[in-house]
CSV table of C-alpha atoms in Angstrom, one decimal:
chain,number,residue,atom,x,y,z
A,658,MET,CA,19.6,-1.6,20.4
A,659,LYS,CA,16.1,-2.7,20.2
A,660,ARG,CA,15.1,-6.2,19.2
A,661,VAL,CA,12.4,-6.7,16.7
A,662,LEU,CA,10.7,-10.0,15.8
A,663,LEU,CA,9.0,-10.3,12.6
A,664,LEU,CA,6.6,-13.0,12.2
A,665,THR,CA,5.5,-13.7,8.5
A,666,ALA,CA,4.1,-16.7,6.2
A,667,SER,CA,4.6,-18.1,3.0
A,668,TYR,CA,0.8,-18.2,1.5
A,669,GLY,CA,1.0,-15.6,-1.3
A,670,SER,CA,4.1,-13.3,-1.8
A,671,GLY,CA,2.7,-10.3,0.0
A,672,HIS,CA,3.4,-11.3,3.7
A,673,ASN,CA,6.8,-12.5,2.9
A,674,ALA,CA,7.4,-9.4,0.7
A,675,ALA,CA,6.2,-7.3,3.4
A,676,ALA,CA,8.2,-8.7,5.9
A,677,ARG,CA,11.3,-8.1,4.0
A,678,CYS,CA,10.6,-4.3,3.4
A,679,LEU,CA,10.0,-3.9,7.1
A,680,ALA,CA,13.1,-6.0,8.3
A,681,GLN,CA,15.2,-3.8,5.8
A,682,ALA,CA,13.8,-0.6,7.6
A,683,PHE,CA,14.1,-1.6,11.4
A,684,GLU,CA,17.6,-2.6,10.4
A,685,ARG,CA,18.2,0.8,8.9
A,686,GLU,CA,17.1,2.1,12.2
A,687,GLY,CA,19.9,0.1,13.8
A,688,CYS,CA,17.7,-2.6,15.4
A,689,ALA,CA,18.2,-6.2,15.4
A,690,VAL,CA,15.3,-8.2,13.6
A,691,THR,CA,14.7,-11.6,13.2
A,692,VAL,CA,12.4,-12.9,10.6
A,693,VAL,CA,10.2,-16.2,11.3
A,694,ASP,CA,8.1,-18.2,9.0
A,695,HIS,CA,5.4,-19.0,11.3
A,696,PHE,CA,4.1,-22.3,10.0
A,697,ARG,CA,7.2,-23.2,8.4
A,698,GLU,CA,9.2,-22.7,11.8
A,699,LEU,CA,6.8,-23.1,14.5
A,700,VAL,CA,4.5,-25.3,13.5
A,701,SER,CA,6.0,-28.0,10.9
A,702,PRO,CA,7.6,-27.6,7.8
A,703,LEU,CA,5.4,-30.7,6.6
A,704,PHE,CA,2.3,-28.7,7.5
A,705,GLU,CA,3.6,-25.6,6.0
A,706,ARG,CA,4.3,-27.6,2.3
A,707,ALA,CA,0.9,-29.6,2.4
A,708,SER,CA,-1.2,-26.5,3.7
A,709,ARG,CA,0.4,-23.9,1.2
A,710,ALA,CA,-0.1,-26.9,-1.6
A,711,LEU,CA,-3.8,-27.2,-0.7
A,712,TYR,CA,-4.1,-23.3,-0.8
A,713,HIS,CA,-2.5,-23.3,-4.2
A,714,ALA,CA,-4.7,-26.2,-5.2
A,715,ILE,CA,-8.2,-24.6,-4.1
A,716,LEU,CA,-7.0,-21.0,-5.8
A,717,LEU,CA,-6.4,-22.8,-9.0
A,718,ARG,CA,-9.2,-25.6,-9.3
A,719,ALA,CA,-11.9,-24.3,-7.0
A,720,PRO,CA,-11.4,-20.6,-6.2
A,721,VAL,CA,-15.0,-20.3,-5.0
A,722,LEU,CA,-14.1,-22.7,-2.4
A,723,TRP,CA,-11.6,-20.3,-1.3
A,724,GLY,CA,-14.3,-17.4,-1.3
A,725,ILE,CA,-16.6,-19.3,1.0
A,726,GLY,CA,-14.0,-20.3,3.6
A,727,TYR,CA,-12.9,-16.7,3.5
A,728,ALA,CA,-16.7,-15.2,4.1
A,729,LEU,CA,-16.9,-18.3,6.8
A,730,GLY,CA,-14.0,-17.0,8.5
A,731,ASP,CA,-14.9,-13.6,8.3
A,732,TRP,CA,-18.3,-14.4,9.9
A,733,MET,CA,-16.5,-16.1,13.2
A,734,ALA,CA,-14.9,-14.4,15.9
A,735,SER,CA,-10.7,-15.4,15.5
A,736,ASP,CA,-11.1,-17.4,19.0
A,737,SER,CA,-14.2,-18.8,17.8
A,738,PRO,CA,-14.4,-22.9,18.9
A,739,PHE,CA,-15.5,-23.0,15.5
A,740,ALA,CA,-12.2,-22.2,14.0
A,741,LEU,CA,-11.0,-25.4,15.8
A,742,GLY,CA,-7.8,-24.1,17.3
A,743,VAL,CA,-6.6,-22.5,14.3
A,744,THR,CA,-5.7,-19.2,15.8
A,745,ARG,CA,-3.2,-21.1,18.1
A,746,LEU,CA,-1.3,-22.7,15.5
A,747,GLY,CA,2.5,-22.4,16.5
A,748,ALA,CA,1.7,-20.7,20.1
A,749,ARG,CA,3.4,-23.8,21.8
A,750,ARG,CA,6.8,-23.2,20.1
A,751,LEU,CA,6.1,-19.3,19.9
A,752,ALA,CA,6.2,-18.9,23.8
A,753,PRO,CA,9.7,-20.5,24.2
A,754,LEU,CA,11.2,-18.6,20.8
A,755,LEU,CA,9.9,-15.0,22.9
A,756,ASP,CA,11.9,-16.4,26.2
A,757,SER,CA,15.0,-17.0,24.1
A,758,LEU,CA,14.9,-14.0,22.0
A,759,ARG,CA,13.4,-11.4,24.6
A,760,PRO,CA,12.5,-9.1,21.9
A,761,ASP,CA,11.5,-5.6,22.7
A,762,ALA,CA,8.6,-5.8,19.7
A,763,VAL,CA,6.6,-8.0,17.8
A,764,VAL,CA,5.4,-7.4,14.4
A,765,THR,CA,3.2,-10.0,12.5
A,766,VAL,CA,2.3,-9.6,8.6
A,767,HIS,CA,-0.1,-12.5,8.7
A,768,ALA,CA,-3.4,-13.4,10.6
A,769,THR,CA,-2.3,-16.5,12.3
A,770,PRO,CA,0.7,-15.3,13.9
A,771,ALA,CA,-1.1,-12.3,15.3
A,772,THR,CA,-4.2,-14.2,16.8
A,773,ALA,CA,-1.2,-16.6,18.3
A,774,MET,CA,0.3,-13.8,20.1
A,775,SER,CA,-3.1,-12.7,21.2
A,776,ALA,CA,-3.6,-16.4,22.5
A,777,LEU,CA,-0.8,-16.2,24.5
A,778,VAL,CA,-1.7,-13.2,26.5
A,779,ALA,CA,-5.1,-14.5,26.7
A,780,GLU,CA,-3.2,-17.5,28.9
A,781,GLY,CA,-1.5,-15.0,31.3
A,782,ARG,CA,2.0,-14.7,29.6
A,783,ARG,CA,4.0,-11.6,29.3
A,784,THR,CA,4.6,-10.6,25.9
A,785,PRO,CA,6.3,-7.7,24.3
A,786,PRO,CA,4.1,-5.0,22.5
A,787,HIS,CA,2.7,-6.7,19.5
A,788,THR,CA,1.8,-4.9,16.4
A,789,SER,CA,-0.5,-6.3,13.4
A,790,VAL,CA,0.4,-5.0,10.0
A,791,VAL,CA,-2.8,-5.8,8.0
A,792,THR,CA,-1.4,-6.5,4.4
A,793,ASP,CA,-5.0,-6.2,2.3
A,794,PHE,CA,-7.2,-3.1,2.1
A,795,VAL,CA,-9.8,-5.1,4.2
A,796,ALA,CA,-10.8,-5.6,7.7
A,797,HIS,CA,-11.4,-9.3,8.4
A,798,SER,CA,-12.6,-11.2,11.6
A,799,GLN,CA,-9.3,-13.6,11.6
A,800,TRP,CA,-7.0,-10.4,11.7
A,801,ILE,CA,-9.2,-9.4,15.0
A,802,ALA,CA,-7.9,-10.6,18.4
A,803,ARG,CA,-8.5,-9.1,22.0
A,804,HIS,CA,-4.8,-8.9,22.7
A,805,ILE,CA,-3.3,-7.0,19.9
A,806,ASP,CA,-2.0,-4.3,20.9
A,807,CYS,CA,-1.6,-2.0,17.8
A,808,TYR,CA,-3.2,-2.4,14.1
A,809,CYS,CA,-1.0,-0.7,11.0
A,810,VAL,CA,-3.7,-0.1,8.1
A,811,ALA,CA,-3.5,0.8,4.6
A,812,ALA,CA,-6.2,3.3,4.3
A,813,ASP,CA,-8.8,5.4,6.5
A,814,GLU,CA,-11.8,2.8,5.1
A,815,VAL,CA,-10.0,0.2,6.6
A,816,LYS,CA,-9.3,1.8,10.0
A,817,HIS,CA,-13.2,2.7,10.0
A,818,GLU,CA,-14.0,-0.9,9.2
A,819,PHE,CA,-12.1,-2.4,12.3
A,820,ILE,CA,-13.5,0.5,14.3
A,821,ALA,CA,-17.0,-1.1,13.5
A,822,ARG,CA,-15.8,-4.7,14.2
A,823,GLY,CA,-15.1,-3.2,17.8
A,824,ILE,CA,-11.5,-2.2,17.8
A,825,PRO,CA,-10.7,1.1,19.6
A,826,ALA,CA,-9.5,3.9,17.5
A,827,GLN,CA,-6.8,4.6,19.5
A,828,ARG,CA,-5.3,1.1,18.6
A,829,ILE,CA,-5.1,1.6,14.9
A,830,VAL,CA,-2.9,3.6,12.9
A,831,VAL,CA,-3.2,4.2,9.1
A,832,THR,CA,0.3,3.9,8.1
A,833,GLY,CA,-0.2,2.5,4.6
A,834,MET,CA,0.7,-0.9,3.4
A,835,PRO,CA,4.7,-1.3,3.3
A,836,VAL,CA,6.5,-1.5,-0.5
A,837,ARG,CA,10.0,-1.8,-1.2
A,838,ALA,CA,12.0,1.2,-1.0
A,839,GLU,CA,13.0,1.7,-4.7
A,840,PHE,CA,9.4,2.8,-5.1
A,841,ALA,CA,9.9,5.9,-3.2
A,842,GLU,CA,12.9,6.9,-5.3
A,843,PRO,CA,12.3,9.1,-8.2
A,844,VAL,CA,12.1,7.5,-11.6
A,845,ASP,CA,12.1,9.4,-15.2
A,846,PRO,CA,9.8,7.4,-17.1
A,847,ALA,CA,11.1,8.2,-20.4
A,848,ALA,CA,14.6,7.0,-19.5
A,849,VAL,CA,12.8,3.8,-18.0
A,850,ARG,CA,11.2,3.3,-21.5
A,851,ALA,CA,14.5,3.7,-23.4
A,852,ALA,CA,16.5,1.0,-21.1
A,853,LEU,CA,13.2,-1.2,-21.4
A,854,GLY,CA,13.5,-1.0,-25.6
A,855,LEU,CA,9.9,1.0,-25.3
A,856,GLY,CA,8.8,3.7,-27.6
A,857,ASP,CA,7.6,7.0,-26.0
A,858,ARG,CA,4.6,7.9,-28.0
A,859,ALA,CA,2.5,4.7,-27.7
A,860,PRO,CA,0.9,4.1,-24.4
A,861,VAL,CA,2.1,1.0,-22.6
A,862,VAL,CA,-0.1,-1.4,-20.6
A,863,LEU,CA,1.5,-3.5,-17.9
A,864,ALA,CA,-0.1,-7.3,-17.1
A,865,MET,CA,0.7,-9.1,-14.0
A,866,ALA,CA,-0.9,-11.6,-11.8
A,867,GLY,CA,1.6,-11.9,-8.9
A,868,SER,CA,4.7,-13.7,-8.7
A,869,GLN,CA,2.7,-16.8,-9.6
A,870,GLY,CA,1.2,-15.5,-12.6
A,871,SER,CA,-1.2,-18.9,-13.1
A,872,PHE,CA,-3.8,-17.5,-10.4
A,873,GLY,CA,-4.7,-14.8,-13.1
A,874,ARG,CA,-6.1,-14.5,-16.5
A,875,LEU,CA,-3.3,-13.4,-18.2
A,876,PRO,CA,-3.9,-15.2,-21.6
A,877,ASP,CA,-7.4,-13.1,-21.7
A,878,VAL,CA,-5.3,-10.1,-21.2
A,879,ALA,CA,-3.0,-11.1,-24.3
A,880,ARG,CA,-6.0,-11.6,-26.7
A,881,ALA,CA,-7.8,-8.4,-25.5
A,882,LEU,CA,-4.7,-6.2,-26.2
A,883,ASP,CA,-4.0,-8.1,-29.6
A,884,ALA,CA,-7.9,-7.2,-30.3
A,885,LEU,CA,-7.4,-3.8,-29.7
A,886,GLU,CA,-6.9,-1.6,-32.8
A,887,TRP,CA,-5.4,1.6,-30.8
A,888,PRO,CA,-1.5,2.0,-31.0
A,889,LEU,CA,0.0,0.3,-27.8
A,890,GLN,CA,2.6,-1.6,-26.2
A,891,GLY,CA,1.9,-4.3,-24.0
A,892,LEU,CA,4.2,-6.3,-21.1
A,893,LEU,CA,2.9,-9.7,-19.7
A,894,VAL,CA,4.8,-10.9,-16.4
A,895,ALA,CA,4.3,-14.5,-16.4
A,896,GLY,CA,6.1,-14.8,-13.0
A,897,HIS,CA,7.3,-17.9,-12.1
A,898,ASP,CA,5.0,-20.1,-14.1
A,899,LYS,CA,7.1,-21.3,-17.3
A,900,GLY,CA,4.0,-23.1,-18.5
A,901,LEU,CA,2.1,-20.1,-18.8
A,902,ARG,CA,5.2,-18.0,-20.0
A,903,ARG,CA,5.3,-20.3,-22.8
A,904,ARG,CA,1.6,-20.1,-23.2
A,905,LEU,CA,1.7,-16.3,-23.5
A,906,GLU,CA,4.8,-16.2,-25.6
A,907,ARG,CA,2.5,-18.1,-28.3
A,908,LEU,CA,-0.3,-16.0,-27.8
A,909,THR,CA,2.0,-12.7,-28.1
A,910,ASP,CA,4.2,-13.7,-30.8
A,911,GLY,CA,4.1,-11.1,-33.8
A,912,THR,CA,2.3,-8.8,-31.6
A,913,ARG,CA,2.8,-5.7,-30.0
A,914,VAL,CA,2.8,-7.5,-26.8
A,915,ARG,CA,6.0,-8.7,-24.9
A,916,THR,CA,6.1,-11.5,-22.6
A,917,LEU,CA,8.3,-11.5,-19.3
A,918,GLY,CA,9.0,-14.3,-16.8
A,919,TYR,CA,9.6,-13.2,-13.2
A,920,VAL,CA,11.1,-10.0,-12.7
A,921,ASP,CA,12.7,-7.9,-9.9
A,922,ASP,CA,12.6,-4.8,-10.8
A,923,VAL,CA,8.5,-4.2,-10.9
A,924,SER,CA,9.2,-0.6,-9.8
A,925,ARG,CA,10.7,0.5,-13.0
A,926,LEU,CA,7.9,-1.5,-15.3
A,927,MET,CA,5.2,0.5,-13.1
A,928,ALA,CA,7.2,3.6,-13.8
A,929,ALA,CA,7.1,3.0,-17.5
A,930,ALA,CA,3.7,1.9,-17.7
A,931,ASP,CA,0.4,4.2,-18.1
A,932,LEU,CA,-2.2,1.3,-17.0
A,933,LEU,CA,-1.7,-2.0,-15.0
A,934,VAL,CA,-4.0,-4.8,-15.6
A,935,THR,CA,-4.0,-7.2,-12.6
A,936,LYS,CA,-5.6,-8.9,-10.2
A,937,ALA,CA,-6.1,-7.1,-6.9
A,938,GLY,CA,-3.7,-8.7,-4.7
A,939,GLY,CA,-2.7,-6.0,-1.4
A,940,LEU,CA,0.5,-5.9,-2.3
A,941,THR,CA,0.3,-5.2,-5.9
A,942,LEU,CA,-2.3,-2.6,-5.3
A,943,ALA,CA,-0.1,-0.7,-2.7
A,944,GLU,CA,2.8,-0.8,-5.1
A,945,ALA,CA,0.7,0.7,-8.0
A,946,MET,CA,-0.6,3.2,-5.5
A,947,ALA,CA,3.0,4.0,-4.5
A,948,ALA,CA,3.9,4.4,-8.5
A,949,GLY,CA,1.0,6.6,-9.3
A,950,LEU,CA,-0.1,4.0,-11.7
A,951,PRO,CA,-3.5,3.4,-12.6
A,952,VAL,CA,-5.5,0.1,-12.1
A,953,LEU,CA,-7.6,-2.2,-14.3
A,954,ALA,CA,-8.5,-5.0,-11.8
A,955,TYR,CA,-9.3,-8.0,-13.8
A,956,GLY,CA,-9.3,-12.3,-12.6
A,957,SER,CA,-9.2,-10.9,-8.9
A,958,LEU,CA,-9.8,-14.1,-6.6
A,959,PRO,CA,-12.8,-14.6,-4.1
A,960,GLY,CA,-12.0,-13.7,-0.9
A,961,GLN,CA,-9.5,-11.1,-0.1
A,962,GLU,CA,-8.9,-9.8,-3.7
A,963,GLN,CA,-12.4,-9.5,-4.5
A,964,ARG,CA,-12.6,-7.2,-1.3
A,965,ASN,CA,-9.3,-5.4,-2.5
A,966,GLU,CA,-11.1,-4.6,-5.4
A,967,HIS,CA,-14.0,-3.2,-4.1
A,968,PHE,CA,-12.0,-0.8,-1.9
A,969,ALA,CA,-9.8,0.3,-4.9
A,970,ALA,CA,-13.1,1.0,-7.1
A,971,ARG,CA,-14.8,3.0,-4.2
A,972,ALA,CA,-11.2,4.9,-3.4
A,973,GLY,CA,-11.5,5.8,-7.1
A,974,ILE,CA,-8.0,4.2,-7.9
A,975,ALA,CA,-9.2,1.5,-10.3
A,976,LEU,CA,-11.5,0.3,-13.1
A,977,VAL,CA,-12.9,-3.0,-12.7
A,978,ALA,CA,-13.6,-5.7,-15.5
A,979,ARG,CA,-15.6,-8.7,-14.2
A,980,SER,CA,-15.6,-10.4,-17.7
A,981,TYR,CA,-13.5,-10.4,-21.1
A,982,LEU,CA,-15.9,-8.2,-22.8
A,983,GLU,CA,-15.7,-5.7,-19.9
A,984,LEU,CA,-11.8,-5.8,-20.3
A,985,VAL,CA,-12.0,-5.2,-23.6
A,986,HIS,CA,-14.2,-2.4,-23.3
A,987,LEU,CA,-12.3,-0.5,-20.5
A,988,LEU,CA,-8.9,-1.0,-22.0
A,989,ASP,CA,-10.5,0.5,-25.3
A,990,ARG,CA,-12.1,3.1,-23.4
A,991,ALA,CA,-8.8,4.0,-21.1
A,992,LEU,CA,-6.6,4.2,-24.0
A,993,ASP,CA,-9.1,6.5,-25.7
A,994,ASP,CA,-9.5,8.9,-22.8
A,995,PRO,CA,-6.2,10.2,-21.5
A,996,ASP,CA,-8.2,12.4,-18.8
A,997,LEU,CA,-9.6,9.1,-17.3
A,998,LEU,CA,-6.4,8.2,-16.5
A,999,GLU,CA,-5.1,11.4,-15.3
A,1000,ARG,CA,-8.3,11.3,-12.9
A,1001,LEU,CA,-7.1,8.1,-11.5
A,1002,ARG,CA,-3.7,9.2,-11.1
A,1003,GLY,CA,-4.9,12.2,-9.3
A,1004,ARG,CA,-7.1,10.1,-7.0
A,1005,ILE,CA,-4.2,7.9,-6.2
A,1006,ARG,CA,-2.1,11.1,-5.2
A,1007,ARG,CA,-4.7,11.8,-2.8
A,1008,VAL,CA,-4.8,8.9,-1.2
A,1009,ARG,CA,-1.2,7.0,-1.2
A,1010,ARG,CA,1.2,6.8,1.7
A,1011,ARG,CA,4.6,6.5,0.1
A,1012,ASP,CA,6.4,6.7,3.4
A,1013,ALA,CA,4.4,3.9,4.7
A,1014,THR,CA,7.2,1.4,5.8
A,1015,GLN,CA,8.6,4.7,7.6
A,1016,ARG,CA,5.1,4.8,9.3
A,1017,ILE,CA,4.9,1.5,10.5
A,1018,VAL,CA,8.5,1.3,12.0
A,1019,SER,CA,7.3,5.0,13.7
A,1020,ALA,CA,4.3,3.0,15.2
A,1021,VAL,CA,6.7,0.3,16.5
A,1022,LEU,CA,9.5,2.1,17.9
A,1023,GLU,CA,8.4,5.4,19.3
A,1024,PRO,CA,6.3,4.0,22.1
A,1025,LEU,CA,9.6,2.2,22.8
A,1026,GLY,CA,11.4,5.3,23.3
A,1027,GLN,CA,13.7,5.2,20.2
A,1028,PRO,CA,13.0,8.2,17.8
A,1029,VAL,CA,13.0,7.4,14.3
A,1030,THR,CA,14.6,8.8,11.4
A,1031,ARG,CA,12.4,10.5,8.6
A,1032,PRO,CA,12.9,9.7,5.3
């Protein structure tokens, strides 16, 4: 039985969601999996709570500051002295964890544990083979370190970016991004619509902004949908933010739009929808691609989300609205032009990798001599 250590972090929902997907896939292959939150368990619970609260506060109140920090981080190498030792956070406790667990492989889904692993190798420590799963559609300097054995990336364009940053091509595998297993299951959209109480004639527009809906601009989307003259059905997902849900319910009361709180069955909602309006989080884009659902990106945060947005626009899988007026215009255009949505779906079918999770598992286990069951 192979032992796999998965290192994640609770900043945004995408990293932990990726870790859960991979843990389940490794377990299906008969592996013993240990999932560790790098900041909470290897740095400090107090540091994890304080830094996550600061991160969320910046995203809510001063997102431009996060964009500046993200750009500065991309400007410097991950082991730069200007990084003030951030890339070594958790390395002191990570070393004895590796000694005690003795994993056959380490998989990281966040930049900091990835660079901490590299730092241990730079010190001369022997470590297991290490695979870094990049959870955005971009290459960023803080994900790049000299002693990472393998990068699993979401698309060919991302691989080219890593190569341009000096990473040998043989260390990069284009796998796609891990998404939940239910996205690979066949779904009857008509049956899902009926189960959700939706009609089969008017198009369905789904809008979300991650598990913390307040980081997006869902009130704008509610007003835009209500302003359109086209027949439509709207679903707004407020996530865990109860205050936002109450605000959206007031905005959508008596309209064609329904407000939901946090939902577990995102795959069913995407199967029922004709268009997704969302900020461009890496996991959300990956799930929309797996569902074959066209995207209208709106409200993306500075930093990785706006760069994900640029990828989606260049790849031809998304429309992008940069203002409320553009949002209304693009919604009107998409609902008026079914051929536009079909062209987006066709492009998604050409670039998506619905077996991404299994590809990553193969990239980790096959070099260890363990054959992997194909889906």
